[in-house]
Short mmCIF file of C-alpha atoms in Angstrom, two decimals:
data_model
loop_
_atom_site.label_atom_id
_atom_site.label_comp_id
_atom_site.label_asym_id
_atom_site.label_seq_id
_atom_site.Cartn_x
_atom_site.Cartn_y
_atom_site.Cartn_z
CA MET A 1 -76.33 -23.08 -3.15
CA ALA A 2 -73.56 -22.00 -5.36
CA VAL A 3 -73.22 -18.20 -4.68
CA VAL A 4 -70.51 -18.06 -7.80
CA GLU A 5 -71.27 -20.28 -10.76
CA VAL A 6 -68.48 -19.75 -14.09
CA GLN A 7 -69.46 -21.81 -17.22
CA ASN A 8 -67.42 -22.26 -19.82
CA LEU A 9 -65.70 -18.32 -19.62
CA GLN A 10 -64.22 -17.80 -22.40
CA LYS A 11 -62.38 -14.13 -22.78
CA ARG A 12 -59.52 -12.92 -25.31
CA TYR A 13 -57.73 -9.54 -25.51
CA ARG A 14 -56.72 -8.94 -29.92
CA ASP A 15 -54.69 -11.45 -30.68
CA THR A 16 -53.81 -13.73 -26.95
CA VAL A 17 -56.55 -15.68 -25.37
CA ALA A 18 -56.79 -14.41 -21.87
CA VAL A 19 -58.76 -17.16 -20.35
CA ARG A 20 -60.15 -20.14 -23.40
CA ASP A 21 -62.18 -22.28 -20.93
CA VAL A 22 -62.64 -21.98 -17.23
CA SER A 23 -65.43 -23.55 -15.62
CA PHE A 24 -66.49 -23.33 -11.80
CA THR A 25 -69.24 -23.10 -8.92
CA VAL A 26 -68.41 -21.40 -5.49
CA GLU A 27 -70.17 -22.39 -2.50
CA GLU A 28 -71.91 -20.07 -0.04
CA GLY A 29 -69.25 -19.44 2.46
CA GLU A 30 -65.92 -21.00 1.10
CA ILE A 31 -62.87 -19.89 0.04
CA PHE A 32 -62.33 -21.32 -2.55
CA GLY A 33 -58.98 -21.02 -4.55
CA ILE A 34 -57.56 -19.55 -8.63
CA LEU A 35 -54.61 -21.17 -8.32
CA GLY A 36 -52.11 -21.01 -11.42
CA PRO A 37 -49.08 -19.57 -12.26
CA ASN A 38 -48.66 -15.45 -14.11
CA GLY A 39 -50.76 -14.94 -16.60
CA ALA A 40 -53.01 -17.92 -16.73
CA GLY A 41 -56.42 -15.95 -17.36
CA LYS A 42 -57.06 -16.10 -12.95
CA THR A 43 -57.21 -12.21 -13.03
CA THR A 44 -59.50 -11.73 -16.20
CA THR A 45 -61.57 -14.06 -14.92
CA VAL A 46 -62.55 -12.82 -11.09
CA GLU A 47 -62.60 -9.37 -13.16
CA CYS A 48 -65.28 -10.69 -15.54
CA ILE A 49 -67.12 -11.93 -12.03
CA GLU A 50 -66.29 -8.52 -10.80
CA GLY A 51 -68.45 -7.14 -14.26
CA LEU A 52 -64.73 -5.28 -14.70
CA ARG A 53 -64.57 -7.19 -18.45
CA THR A 54 -66.97 -8.08 -20.62
CA PRO A 55 -66.82 -11.90 -21.67
CA ASP A 56 -66.64 -13.27 -25.11
CA SER A 57 -68.84 -16.49 -24.70
CA GLY A 58 -70.08 -18.42 -21.21
CA SER A 59 -71.72 -17.15 -19.02
CA ILE A 60 -70.99 -15.87 -15.42
CA SER A 61 -73.76 -16.27 -12.83
CA VAL A 62 -72.94 -14.35 -9.27
CA LEU A 63 -75.49 -14.43 -5.90
CA GLY A 64 -77.87 -15.19 -8.82
CA LEU A 65 -76.94 -11.98 -11.03
CA ASP A 66 -75.22 -11.19 -14.45
CA PRO A 67 -72.79 -9.36 -13.26
CA ARG A 68 -72.54 -7.11 -16.76
CA ARG A 69 -76.52 -6.61 -16.38
CA ASP A 70 -77.37 -6.64 -12.86
CA THR A 71 -74.03 -4.28 -12.44
CA ASP A 72 -75.80 -2.07 -9.97
CA GLU A 73 -77.19 -4.33 -7.59
CA LEU A 74 -73.14 -6.63 -8.19
CA ARG A 75 -71.69 -4.25 -6.29
CA GLN A 76 -73.64 -3.42 -3.69
CA LEU A 77 -73.27 -7.42 -2.59
CA LEU A 78 -69.83 -8.12 -3.90
CA GLY A 79 -65.93 -7.00 -1.79
CA VAL A 80 -63.22 -6.25 -4.28
CA GLN A 81 -59.53 -6.18 -3.64
CA LEU A 82 -57.97 -5.27 -7.04
CA GLN A 83 -54.14 -6.09 -7.77
CA GLU A 84 -51.85 -3.14 -7.46
CA SER A 85 -54.62 -0.51 -6.91
CA GLU A 86 -54.11 1.98 -4.14
CA LEU A 87 -55.77 5.39 -2.93
CA PRO A 88 -54.33 9.41 -3.24
CA GLU A 89 -51.57 10.08 -1.27
CA ARG A 90 -53.38 12.03 1.10
CA LEU A 91 -55.65 10.53 1.85
CA LYS A 92 -56.28 9.52 5.52
CA VAL A 93 -56.38 5.56 6.51
CA ARG A 94 -60.32 6.50 8.45
CA GLU A 95 -61.41 9.11 5.51
CA ALA A 96 -61.22 6.61 2.51
CA LEU A 97 -63.27 4.20 5.07
CA GLU A 98 -66.19 7.14 5.64
CA LEU A 99 -65.79 7.61 1.64
CA TYR A 100 -65.75 4.50 0.89
CA ALA A 101 -68.95 3.60 4.10
CA SER A 102 -71.00 6.11 1.71
CA PHE A 103 -71.01 4.42 -1.57
CA TYR A 104 -73.14 1.64 0.06
CA ARG A 105 -76.83 1.17 0.72
CA ASN A 106 -75.88 -1.06 4.08
CA PRO A 107 -71.88 -0.28 4.53
CA ALA A 108 -70.29 -2.11 8.31
CA ASP A 109 -69.34 -0.14 10.95
CA ILE A 110 -65.85 1.75 9.71
CA ASP A 111 -63.98 1.36 13.53
CA GLU A 112 -65.56 -2.50 14.04
CA LEU A 113 -63.75 -2.63 11.62
CA LEU A 114 -60.83 -0.85 11.48
CA ASN A 115 -60.06 -2.77 15.19
CA ASP A 116 -60.79 -6.77 13.22
CA LEU A 117 -58.12 -5.23 10.92
CA GLY A 118 -55.62 -4.07 13.41
CA LEU A 119 -55.81 -0.61 11.72
CA THR A 120 -57.32 1.40 14.45
CA ASP A 121 -54.24 3.54 15.73
CA LYS A 122 -53.07 3.93 11.37
CA ARG A 123 -57.32 5.96 10.87
CA ASP A 124 -55.31 9.51 10.38
CA THR A 125 -52.42 7.98 8.75
CA PRO A 126 -52.25 9.23 5.35
CA TYR A 127 -51.89 6.88 2.05
CA GLN A 128 -48.14 7.21 1.32
CA LYS A 129 -47.41 7.00 5.45
CA LEU A 130 -48.56 2.86 5.65
CA SER A 131 -46.14 -0.31 4.65
CA GLY A 132 -46.53 -1.93 2.90
CA GLY A 133 -48.70 -4.90 5.07
CA GLN A 134 -51.14 -1.57 6.52
CA LYS A 135 -51.77 -1.25 2.34
CA GLN A 136 -53.10 -4.55 1.88
CA ARG A 137 -55.14 -4.50 4.77
CA LEU A 138 -56.80 -1.17 3.88
CA SER A 139 -57.43 -3.10 1.38
CA ILE A 140 -58.94 -5.75 2.48
CA THR A 141 -61.12 -3.16 4.85
CA LEU A 142 -62.74 -1.51 1.76
CA ALA A 143 -63.46 -4.66 0.34
CA LEU A 144 -65.65 -5.39 3.55
CA ILE A 145 -66.80 -2.25 3.52
CA GLY A 146 -70.40 -2.64 2.46
CA ASN A 147 -70.79 -5.73 4.31
CA PRO A 148 -70.61 -7.79 0.77
CA ARG A 149 -71.89 -11.79 0.59
CA VAL A 150 -68.92 -12.63 -1.42
CA ALA A 151 -65.43 -11.15 -1.36
CA VAL A 152 -63.16 -11.41 -4.28
CA LEU A 153 -59.09 -11.23 -3.07
CA ASP A 154 -56.66 -11.20 -6.30
CA GLU A 155 -53.30 -11.45 -5.27
CA LEU A 156 -53.15 -10.38 -1.82
CA THR A 157 -50.45 -11.68 0.14
CA THR A 158 -47.99 -10.79 -3.30
CA GLY A 159 -45.18 -8.54 -1.87
CA LEU A 160 -45.45 -9.16 1.96
CA ASP A 161 -42.96 -10.40 4.36
CA PRO A 162 -43.35 -13.46 5.54
CA GLN A 163 -45.20 -11.99 8.62
CA ALA A 164 -46.92 -9.68 7.33
CA ARG A 165 -48.29 -13.04 4.74
CA ARG A 166 -49.21 -15.51 7.94
CA ASP A 167 -51.35 -12.20 9.97
CA THR A 168 -53.14 -11.54 6.37
CA TRP A 169 -53.87 -15.65 6.21
CA GLU A 170 -55.75 -14.41 9.58
CA LEU A 171 -57.14 -11.97 8.56
CA ILE A 172 -58.61 -13.92 5.79
CA GLU A 173 -60.12 -17.04 8.29
CA ASP A 174 -61.66 -14.56 10.32
CA VAL A 175 -63.34 -12.51 7.52
CA ARG A 176 -64.36 -16.18 6.35
CA ARG A 177 -66.23 -16.83 10.20
CA ARG A 178 -67.60 -13.61 9.63
CA GLY A 179 -70.06 -15.66 6.90
CA VAL A 180 -68.08 -14.11 4.05
CA THR A 181 -67.40 -15.73 0.70
CA ILE A 182 -64.50 -15.31 -0.33
CA LEU A 183 -62.63 -16.11 -4.00
CA LEU A 184 -59.09 -16.31 -3.31
CA VAL A 185 -56.56 -15.74 -6.46
CA THR A 186 -53.09 -16.68 -5.40
CA HIS A 187 -50.15 -18.51 -6.89
CA PHE A 188 -48.76 -19.55 -3.62
CA MET A 189 -48.52 -22.38 -3.18
CA GLU A 190 -48.80 -22.36 0.51
CA GLU A 191 -51.56 -19.81 0.93
CA ALA A 192 -53.54 -22.30 -1.24
CA GLU A 193 -53.35 -24.62 0.95
CA ARG A 194 -53.56 -23.22 3.99
CA LEU A 195 -56.47 -21.25 2.92
CA CYS A 196 -58.99 -22.38 0.29
CA ASP A 197 -61.24 -25.08 1.00
CA ARG A 198 -61.55 -25.54 -2.53
CA LEU A 199 -58.99 -25.17 -5.30
CA ALA A 200 -59.08 -24.13 -9.23
CA LEU A 201 -56.26 -25.00 -10.76
CA ILE A 202 -55.69 -22.73 -13.91
CA ASP A 203 -53.14 -23.43 -16.48
CA SER A 204 -53.32 -21.45 -19.52
CA GLY A 205 -56.96 -19.95 -19.66
CA SER A 206 -58.25 -23.61 -18.51
CA VAL A 207 -59.23 -25.01 -15.60
CA VAL A 208 -56.94 -27.87 -15.22
CA ALA A 209 -58.22 -29.21 -12.15
CA ILE A 210 -61.06 -28.52 -9.34
CA ASP A 211 -60.88 -30.37 -5.54
CA THR A 212 -60.23 -29.95 -2.18
CA PRO A 213 -55.89 -29.52 -1.90
CA ALA A 214 -55.78 -32.53 -0.34
CA GLY A 215 -57.35 -34.32 -3.24
CA LEU A 216 -55.41 -32.61 -5.05
CA VAL A 217 -51.94 -33.83 -3.53
CA ALA A 218 -53.92 -37.27 -3.77
CA THR A 219 -54.97 -37.73 -6.91
CA VAL A 220 -51.15 -37.18 -8.05
CA GLN A 221 -49.31 -40.89 -8.14
CA ALA A 222 -46.41 -38.81 -6.72
CA GLU A 223 -44.58 -40.39 -4.29
CA HIS A 224 -43.47 -40.43 0.00
CA ARG A 225 -40.23 -40.59 1.09
CA ILE A 226 -40.71 -42.11 4.87
CA ARG A 227 -37.24 -42.10 6.95
CA PHE A 228 -36.61 -43.62 10.52
CA ARG A 229 -34.07 -46.20 12.39
CA PRO A 230 -35.58 -48.69 13.82
CA SER A 231 -35.15 -49.09 17.10
CA GLU A 232 -35.56 -53.45 16.67
CA PRO A 233 -34.31 -55.24 13.14
CA LEU A 234 -36.85 -54.51 10.66
CA ASN A 235 -36.92 -57.74 7.65
CA ASP A 236 -37.67 -55.69 3.89
CA GLU A 237 -39.74 -58.36 2.81
CA LEU A 238 -42.54 -56.83 5.76
CA LEU A 239 -41.85 -53.88 3.99
CA THR A 240 -41.67 -54.39 0.63
CA GLY A 241 -44.95 -56.92 1.40
CA LEU A 242 -47.36 -53.30 1.65
CA PRO A 243 -49.34 -52.97 -1.46
CA GLU A 244 -48.11 -49.94 -1.88
CA VAL A 245 -44.50 -49.89 -1.40
CA ARG A 246 -42.11 -49.32 -3.94
CA ARG A 247 -38.43 -49.04 -2.83
CA VAL A 248 -36.43 -50.24 -0.06
CA GLU A 249 -33.10 -49.25 0.90
CA TRP A 250 -31.43 -48.93 3.78
CA GLN A 251 -28.21 -46.54 5.07
CA GLN A 252 -26.34 -46.48 7.78
CA GLY A 253 -28.98 -48.66 9.81
CA GLN A 254 -31.43 -45.48 9.13
CA VAL A 255 -33.95 -47.23 6.03
CA THR A 256 -35.99 -44.83 3.52
CA VAL A 257 -39.12 -46.60 2.17
CA THR A 258 -40.82 -44.91 -0.53
CA GLY A 259 -44.30 -45.44 -1.76
CA THR A 260 -48.11 -44.27 -2.89
CA GLY A 261 -50.83 -42.81 -1.93
CA ASN A 262 -51.66 -45.02 2.03
CA VAL A 263 -47.90 -45.59 1.98
CA VAL A 264 -47.32 -43.81 4.97
CA HIS A 265 -50.04 -45.06 7.33
CA GLU A 266 -49.64 -48.73 5.92
CA VAL A 267 -46.10 -47.73 7.49
CA THR A 268 -46.34 -46.68 10.86
CA ALA A 269 -49.38 -49.23 10.94
CA LEU A 270 -47.24 -51.83 10.81
CA LEU A 271 -43.96 -50.73 12.64
CA ALA A 272 -46.60 -50.14 15.34
CA SER A 273 -48.17 -53.85 15.40
CA LYS A 274 -44.87 -54.90 16.12
CA HIS A 275 -44.20 -52.26 18.34
CA ILE A 276 -41.10 -50.60 16.68
CA VAL A 277 -40.26 -47.22 17.83
CA ALA A 278 -39.17 -44.76 14.11
CA HIS A 279 -36.35 -43.03 15.74
CA GLU A 280 -35.36 -39.78 13.63
CA LEU A 281 -38.95 -40.40 11.60
CA ARG A 282 -39.27 -37.75 8.22
CA VAL A 283 -41.82 -37.51 6.48
CA GLU A 284 -41.32 -36.14 2.53
CA GLN A 285 -44.58 -36.43 0.69
CA ALA A 286 -46.01 -35.01 -2.25
CA GLY A 287 -48.05 -31.11 -1.75
CA LEU A 288 -49.37 -28.59 -3.84
CA ASP A 289 -46.54 -27.72 -5.97
CA ASP A 290 -45.76 -31.51 -7.08
CA ALA A 291 -49.30 -31.99 -8.08
CA PHE A 292 -49.53 -28.55 -10.33
CA VAL A 293 -46.65 -30.20 -12.11
CA ALA A 294 -48.31 -33.71 -12.34
CA LEU A 295 -51.08 -31.56 -13.50
CA THR A 296 -49.77 -28.92 -15.94
CA GLY A 297 -45.77 -30.45 -16.98
CA ARG A 298 -44.33 -26.82 -15.35
CA THR A 299 -43.73 -25.62 -12.52
CA ILE A 300 -45.61 -23.05 -10.77
CA GLU A 301 -42.79 -20.97 -11.48
CA ASP A 302 -42.38 -21.16 -15.16
CA MET B 1 -74.43 13.40 1.67
CA SER B 2 -74.77 11.60 -1.92
CA ALA B 3 -71.60 9.74 -3.57
CA LEU B 4 -70.80 12.83 -5.88
CA GLY B 5 -70.64 15.53 -2.78
CA LYS B 6 -68.67 13.00 -0.58
CA LEU B 7 -66.76 12.63 -2.98
CA THR B 8 -66.03 16.54 -3.54
CA ALA B 9 -65.88 17.20 -0.55
CA THR B 10 -62.93 14.47 0.34
CA GLU B 11 -61.29 16.83 -3.73
CA ALA B 12 -61.10 19.40 -1.98
CA LYS B 13 -59.63 18.95 1.49
CA LEU B 14 -56.74 17.10 -1.07
CA LEU B 15 -55.68 20.00 -2.93
CA MET B 16 -55.79 21.52 0.54
CA ARG B 17 -53.43 18.86 1.39
CA ASP B 18 -51.43 20.36 -1.69
CA PRO B 19 -49.46 22.17 -0.77
CA GLY B 20 -46.96 22.17 -4.89
CA THR B 21 -50.56 23.27 -6.23
CA LEU B 22 -50.82 25.94 -3.69
CA PHE B 23 -48.71 28.15 -4.23
CA VAL B 24 -49.49 27.77 -7.60
CA VAL B 25 -52.83 28.01 -7.52
CA ILE B 26 -52.21 31.11 -5.28
CA GLY B 27 -48.71 32.46 -5.21
CA ILE B 28 -49.10 32.96 -9.82
CA PRO B 29 -52.08 34.82 -9.43
CA MET B 30 -51.13 37.33 -6.67
CA GLY B 31 -48.03 37.43 -6.67
CA LEU B 32 -48.21 39.24 -10.40
CA VAL B 33 -50.91 40.79 -8.86
CA LEU B 34 -49.23 42.75 -5.65
CA VAL B 35 -45.30 42.99 -7.21
CA PHE B 36 -46.62 44.62 -11.00
CA GLY B 37 -49.52 46.72 -8.45
CA LEU B 38 -46.48 48.04 -6.57
CA ILE B 39 -45.13 49.84 -9.44
CA PRO B 40 -46.09 53.16 -8.99
CA GLY B 41 -45.93 53.13 -13.19
CA MET B 42 -48.18 49.95 -14.28
CA LYS B 43 -51.11 52.19 -12.60
CA GLN B 44 -50.94 55.08 -15.21
CA PRO B 45 -52.64 55.29 -19.04
CA ASN B 46 -49.27 54.08 -21.38
CA GLU B 47 -48.40 54.72 -24.75
CA GLU B 48 -47.65 51.00 -25.54
CA PHE B 49 -50.85 49.57 -23.98
CA GLY B 50 -52.86 51.63 -26.84
CA GLY B 51 -53.45 54.93 -23.60
CA GLU B 52 -54.56 52.52 -21.36
CA GLN B 53 -53.52 51.62 -17.46
CA PRO B 54 -51.47 48.20 -18.04
CA LEU B 55 -52.15 46.88 -14.36
CA SER B 56 -55.62 46.42 -15.80
CA THR B 57 -55.07 45.34 -19.37
CA PHE B 58 -52.14 43.84 -19.18
CA ILE B 59 -51.52 42.49 -15.53
CA ALA B 60 -55.03 40.87 -14.20
CA PRO B 61 -55.87 38.92 -17.63
CA MET B 62 -52.57 37.51 -17.55
CA ALA B 63 -52.71 36.69 -13.55
CA ILE B 64 -56.07 35.67 -14.78
CA THR B 65 -55.25 33.03 -17.25
CA LEU B 66 -51.94 32.11 -15.81
CA LEU B 67 -54.42 30.49 -12.97
CA LEU B 68 -56.41 28.94 -15.86
CA GLY B 69 -54.25 27.78 -17.70
CA MET B 70 -52.12 26.19 -14.74
CA LEU B 71 -55.12 24.78 -13.34
CA ALA B 72 -56.84 23.44 -16.65
CA LEU B 73 -53.71 22.21 -19.01
CA ASN B 74 -51.11 21.18 -15.90
CA ILE B 75 -52.92 20.00 -12.88
CA LEU B 76 -55.79 18.67 -13.77
CA PRO B 77 -54.66 16.10 -16.24
CA ALA B 78 -51.84 15.70 -13.54
CA TYR B 79 -54.58 14.83 -10.99
CA LEU B 80 -56.87 12.39 -13.53
CA ALA B 81 -54.18 11.48 -15.20
CA THR B 82 -52.89 9.17 -11.84
CA TYR B 83 -55.39 8.20 -10.44
CA ARG B 84 -55.93 5.92 -13.59
CA GLU B 85 -52.58 5.53 -13.15
CA LYS B 86 -52.21 4.24 -10.03
CA GLY B 87 -55.67 2.61 -10.30
CA ILE B 88 -57.82 4.58 -8.47
CA LEU B 89 -60.62 4.78 -11.26
CA ARG B 90 -60.82 1.34 -11.81
CA ARG B 91 -61.30 0.89 -7.85
CA LEU B 92 -63.78 3.20 -7.84
CA ALA B 93 -64.75 1.11 -10.30
CA ALA B 94 -65.45 -1.77 -8.68
CA SER B 95 -68.37 0.19 -6.09
CA PRO B 96 -71.34 1.59 -6.49
CA VAL B 97 -70.22 4.55 -7.59
CA HIS B 98 -68.76 5.03 -10.93
CA PRO B 99 -66.05 6.47 -11.29
CA ALA B 100 -66.97 9.00 -13.76
CA ASN B 101 -67.76 10.61 -10.34
CA LEU B 102 -63.72 11.66 -9.21
CA LEU B 103 -63.65 13.26 -12.91
CA VAL B 104 -66.54 15.34 -11.69
CA SER B 105 -65.50 15.35 -8.72
CA GLN B 106 -62.53 16.85 -9.48
CA LEU B 107 -63.42 18.99 -12.99
CA ALA B 108 -65.45 20.74 -9.94
CA VAL B 109 -62.44 21.48 -7.11
CA GLN B 110 -60.30 22.90 -10.02
CA LEU B 111 -63.03 25.71 -11.25
CA LEU B 112 -64.36 26.28 -8.00
CA SER B 113 -60.85 27.33 -7.08
CA ALA B 114 -59.64 29.17 -10.68
CA LEU B 115 -63.19 30.79 -9.64
CA ILE B 116 -62.80 31.56 -5.79
CA MET B 117 -58.71 32.56 -6.75
CA ILE B 118 -61.10 35.19 -9.42
CA ALA B 119 -62.69 36.75 -7.25
CA VAL B 120 -59.31 37.00 -5.33
CA VAL B 121 -58.01 39.09 -7.97
CA LEU B 122 -60.27 40.79 -8.61
CA GLY B 123 -61.30 42.13 -4.53
CA VAL B 124 -57.94 42.37 -3.63
CA GLY B 125 -56.84 44.20 -7.54
CA ILE B 126 -59.98 46.81 -7.16
CA GLY B 127 -60.37 47.40 -3.52
CA ALA B 128 -56.16 48.66 -3.09
CA LEU B 129 -54.17 48.25 -5.94
CA GLY B 130 -55.48 50.42 -8.20
CA ILE B 131 -56.90 47.53 -10.93
CA GLU B 132 -60.26 48.97 -13.02
CA THR B 133 -63.35 47.12 -12.83
CA PRO B 134 -63.29 46.07 -17.00
CA GLY B 135 -65.53 48.45 -18.76
CA ASN B 136 -67.06 45.26 -20.99
CA PRO B 137 -68.78 43.87 -17.71
CA LEU B 138 -70.67 41.18 -20.49
CA GLY B 139 -68.09 40.94 -22.52
CA TRP B 140 -65.60 39.99 -19.96
CA LEU B 141 -68.29 37.31 -18.50
CA LEU B 142 -68.47 35.97 -22.11
CA ALA B 143 -64.28 36.02 -22.87
CA LEU B 144 -64.21 34.90 -19.18
CA VAL B 145 -66.78 31.14 -19.52
CA LEU B 146 -65.53 30.93 -23.11
CA GLY B 147 -61.65 30.76 -22.06
CA ILE B 148 -62.83 27.69 -18.60
CA ILE B 149 -64.84 25.80 -21.22
CA SER B 150 -62.21 25.66 -23.68
CA LEU B 151 -58.58 25.75 -21.66
CA PHE B 152 -60.19 22.72 -19.08
CA SER B 153 -61.52 20.95 -21.83
CA ILE B 154 -58.00 20.80 -23.23
CA GLY B 155 -56.81 19.26 -19.89
CA LEU B 156 -59.88 16.34 -20.34
CA LEU B 157 -57.65 15.98 -23.26
CA ILE B 158 -54.33 15.81 -21.97
CA ALA B 159 -55.71 13.78 -19.49
CA ALA B 160 -57.54 10.87 -21.89
CA VAL B 161 -54.04 10.41 -23.95
CA ALA B 162 -51.59 10.59 -21.18
CA PRO B 163 -51.06 6.73 -19.58
CA SER B 164 -49.41 8.41 -15.92
CA GLY B 165 -49.06 11.05 -14.38
CA LYS B 166 -45.75 11.74 -15.35
CA VAL B 167 -46.27 11.95 -19.07
CA ALA B 168 -49.50 14.50 -18.21
CA ASN B 169 -47.05 17.12 -16.39
CA GLY B 170 -45.53 16.53 -20.17
CA ILE B 171 -48.08 17.12 -22.35
CA GLY B 172 -49.05 19.79 -19.65
CA MET B 173 -46.08 21.86 -19.86
CA MET B 174 -45.50 20.96 -23.51
CA VAL B 175 -48.57 22.27 -24.62
CA PHE B 176 -48.70 25.81 -22.34
CA PHE B 177 -45.17 26.95 -22.63
CA PRO B 178 -45.56 27.60 -26.57
CA MET B 179 -49.37 29.10 -25.64
CA LEU B 180 -47.39 31.42 -23.22
CA ALA B 181 -45.18 31.79 -26.64
CA LEU B 182 -47.98 32.58 -28.77
CA GLY B 183 -50.36 33.61 -27.12
CA GLY B 184 -49.26 37.22 -25.98
CA VAL B 185 -47.94 36.73 -22.59
CA TRP B 186 -43.64 36.88 -22.12
CA VAL B 187 -44.16 40.12 -24.35
CA PRO B 188 -48.11 41.41 -25.22
CA LYS B 189 -49.39 40.93 -27.71
CA GLU B 190 -48.90 44.16 -30.02
CA ARG B 191 -45.38 43.69 -29.66
CA LEU B 192 -45.18 40.38 -31.07
CA PRO B 193 -44.66 40.87 -34.91
CA GLU B 194 -47.70 40.92 -36.85
CA ALA B 195 -48.14 37.20 -38.27
CA LEU B 196 -47.82 36.02 -34.58
CA GLN B 197 -49.81 38.28 -33.95
CA GLN B 198 -53.13 36.74 -35.82
CA VAL B 199 -51.87 33.36 -34.49
CA ALA B 200 -52.73 34.48 -31.09
CA ASP B 201 -55.80 35.09 -31.45
CA VAL B 202 -56.46 31.47 -32.97
CA LEU B 203 -54.30 29.70 -29.79
CA PRO B 204 -57.17 28.63 -26.97
CA PHE B 205 -54.73 30.39 -24.50
CA GLY B 206 -54.60 33.73 -26.50
CA ALA B 207 -57.54 33.96 -27.09
CA THR B 208 -58.89 33.62 -23.44
CA LEU B 209 -56.18 36.14 -22.54
CA GLY B 210 -56.58 38.17 -25.52
CA ALA B 211 -60.12 39.14 -24.92
CA LEU B 212 -59.91 39.88 -21.41
CA ARG B 213 -57.16 42.24 -21.65
CA GLU B 214 -59.76 44.12 -24.79
CA THR B 215 -62.91 43.38 -22.47
CA TRP B 216 -61.63 45.48 -19.58
CA ALA B 217 -60.34 47.93 -21.61
CA GLY B 218 -63.98 47.82 -22.37
CA GLU B 219 -63.99 46.78 -26.36
CA GLY B 220 -66.16 43.73 -27.15
CA PRO B 221 -65.32 40.38 -27.69
CA ASN B 222 -63.54 39.94 -30.97
CA VAL B 223 -65.23 37.44 -32.79
CA LEU B 224 -62.17 35.32 -33.88
CA GLN B 225 -61.09 34.55 -30.69
CA MET B 226 -64.89 33.93 -29.34
CA VAL B 227 -64.75 30.97 -32.31
CA THR B 228 -61.61 29.99 -31.46
CA LEU B 229 -62.63 29.39 -27.90
CA ALA B 230 -65.87 27.00 -28.43
CA VAL B 231 -64.27 25.18 -31.72
CA PHE B 232 -61.56 24.72 -29.33
CA ALA B 233 -63.70 23.22 -26.50
CA LEU B 234 -66.14 21.32 -28.87
CA VAL B 235 -63.24 18.93 -30.74
CA ALA B 236 -60.76 18.53 -27.50
CA ALA B 237 -64.54 18.03 -24.50
CA ALA B 238 -65.10 15.42 -27.92
CA ALA B 239 -61.99 13.82 -28.41
CA ALA B 240 -61.19 13.26 -24.55
CA ALA B 241 -64.67 12.13 -23.97
CA LYS B 242 -63.98 9.22 -26.59
CA ILE B 243 -60.27 8.85 -26.36
CA PHE B 244 -60.84 8.95 -22.18
CA ARG B 245 -60.17 5.28 -20.51
CA TRP B 246 -60.71 4.76 -16.75
CA GLU B 247 -58.27 2.20 -16.75
#
């Protein structure tokens, strides 16, 4: 069942078009990513879904609700983590959760949630004394306090160190296990690749592609490189005879096979059938960033 | 508890944890009446104050007006603009509770602290320091209510135009200090040049102070002052409602 449906969304601010044409659907229980460079229209898109902005045209349905018309009902069912939103400096963690819990019909258990998000020790700490990672976890907690069916998380690991980022990713997987559908906005390739079941790649306000991370990578005719030192002499023709192999190069007893598509599997299968062991094997495969470059003609950092 | 009640309780708690604000809210009015209340001459009828006792007809109204001015023109706008700047209003907008509730609860907490301090100033002043009760109590009450509405409306307008807490502070000070000078705080109104005495009556701070002083001395509320306060209240509140943004 589609939980979120966005069709031909358009939104402009004065002279600039923030969202040109965005359509996608998010299925129940999945982690759906919106990936794109800064300024691509990701945040505007989710703000329309959250009912914080009114689209110029197009239609949005969240759990069958219209974010502009059924706002009150939507707010009960949609958890939101906003980019760059803070809490009052002197508000303590538990007070913030108690306050927000009082806004919902069917709030989650505060102590349980604090425990799940590793904030039990910090329950009496004022907001201003929390580290960046703790503030981020608190804002995820706030997104979950109303027991939402859908959670929208916007740039949730920006500004976190690598360890805190990995911890947050695990947290998100836990949240999904609770049955919450997650819409994740990010500009980190690694985050999208690791967490998302499916992704919409957005650039300059338009959807460039929607697929699984692996699917996106596979659509790219990017080359894979396999480098190894064969345990026995290996005839070039065996390798070049494989349909997906483009080039074979030798350097000091080490061979580099370059190819596309399924080349890694073909080469390893060939080696296995010849009982050749590949020493110092290295595979360089195309990733999401290659897919992004191929689909948009530029890197995500531009 | 309703969301509004819970928000108001939370805002009250946060105010109690804000030492700078507490110092201003408690320290300024109490400091004024205590220091001047202990100077014996302040309780004697004084020719320069039209034969009235300066402690009651100058210091006590000034303590109340300064308290209202600091709360309405500085503390309230700084809180609200900071809440907007930090995305606190926006975060609330994404929850089932409209951010207007936070504005209302913040306003309620500031008003309540103003009323509590006015009660304390009156209680301590009248009970222990020899401040007289207002000579025209109904007129005094009208002056107080209109003064509060007028000053807080201006505070909301400052909160509406200021993009950040710091800017709100700056605007608050820019509005506050000239109004002190022109409102008869640094120099009592009757000793201001003739032309400036008129100005004191048509600015909300001076009008509040003047109206509280005159009703304390038993005179009827001055119509020009009442009209000034009502006009500022209406214009500022309407402009604030039109300009105010939640993000």
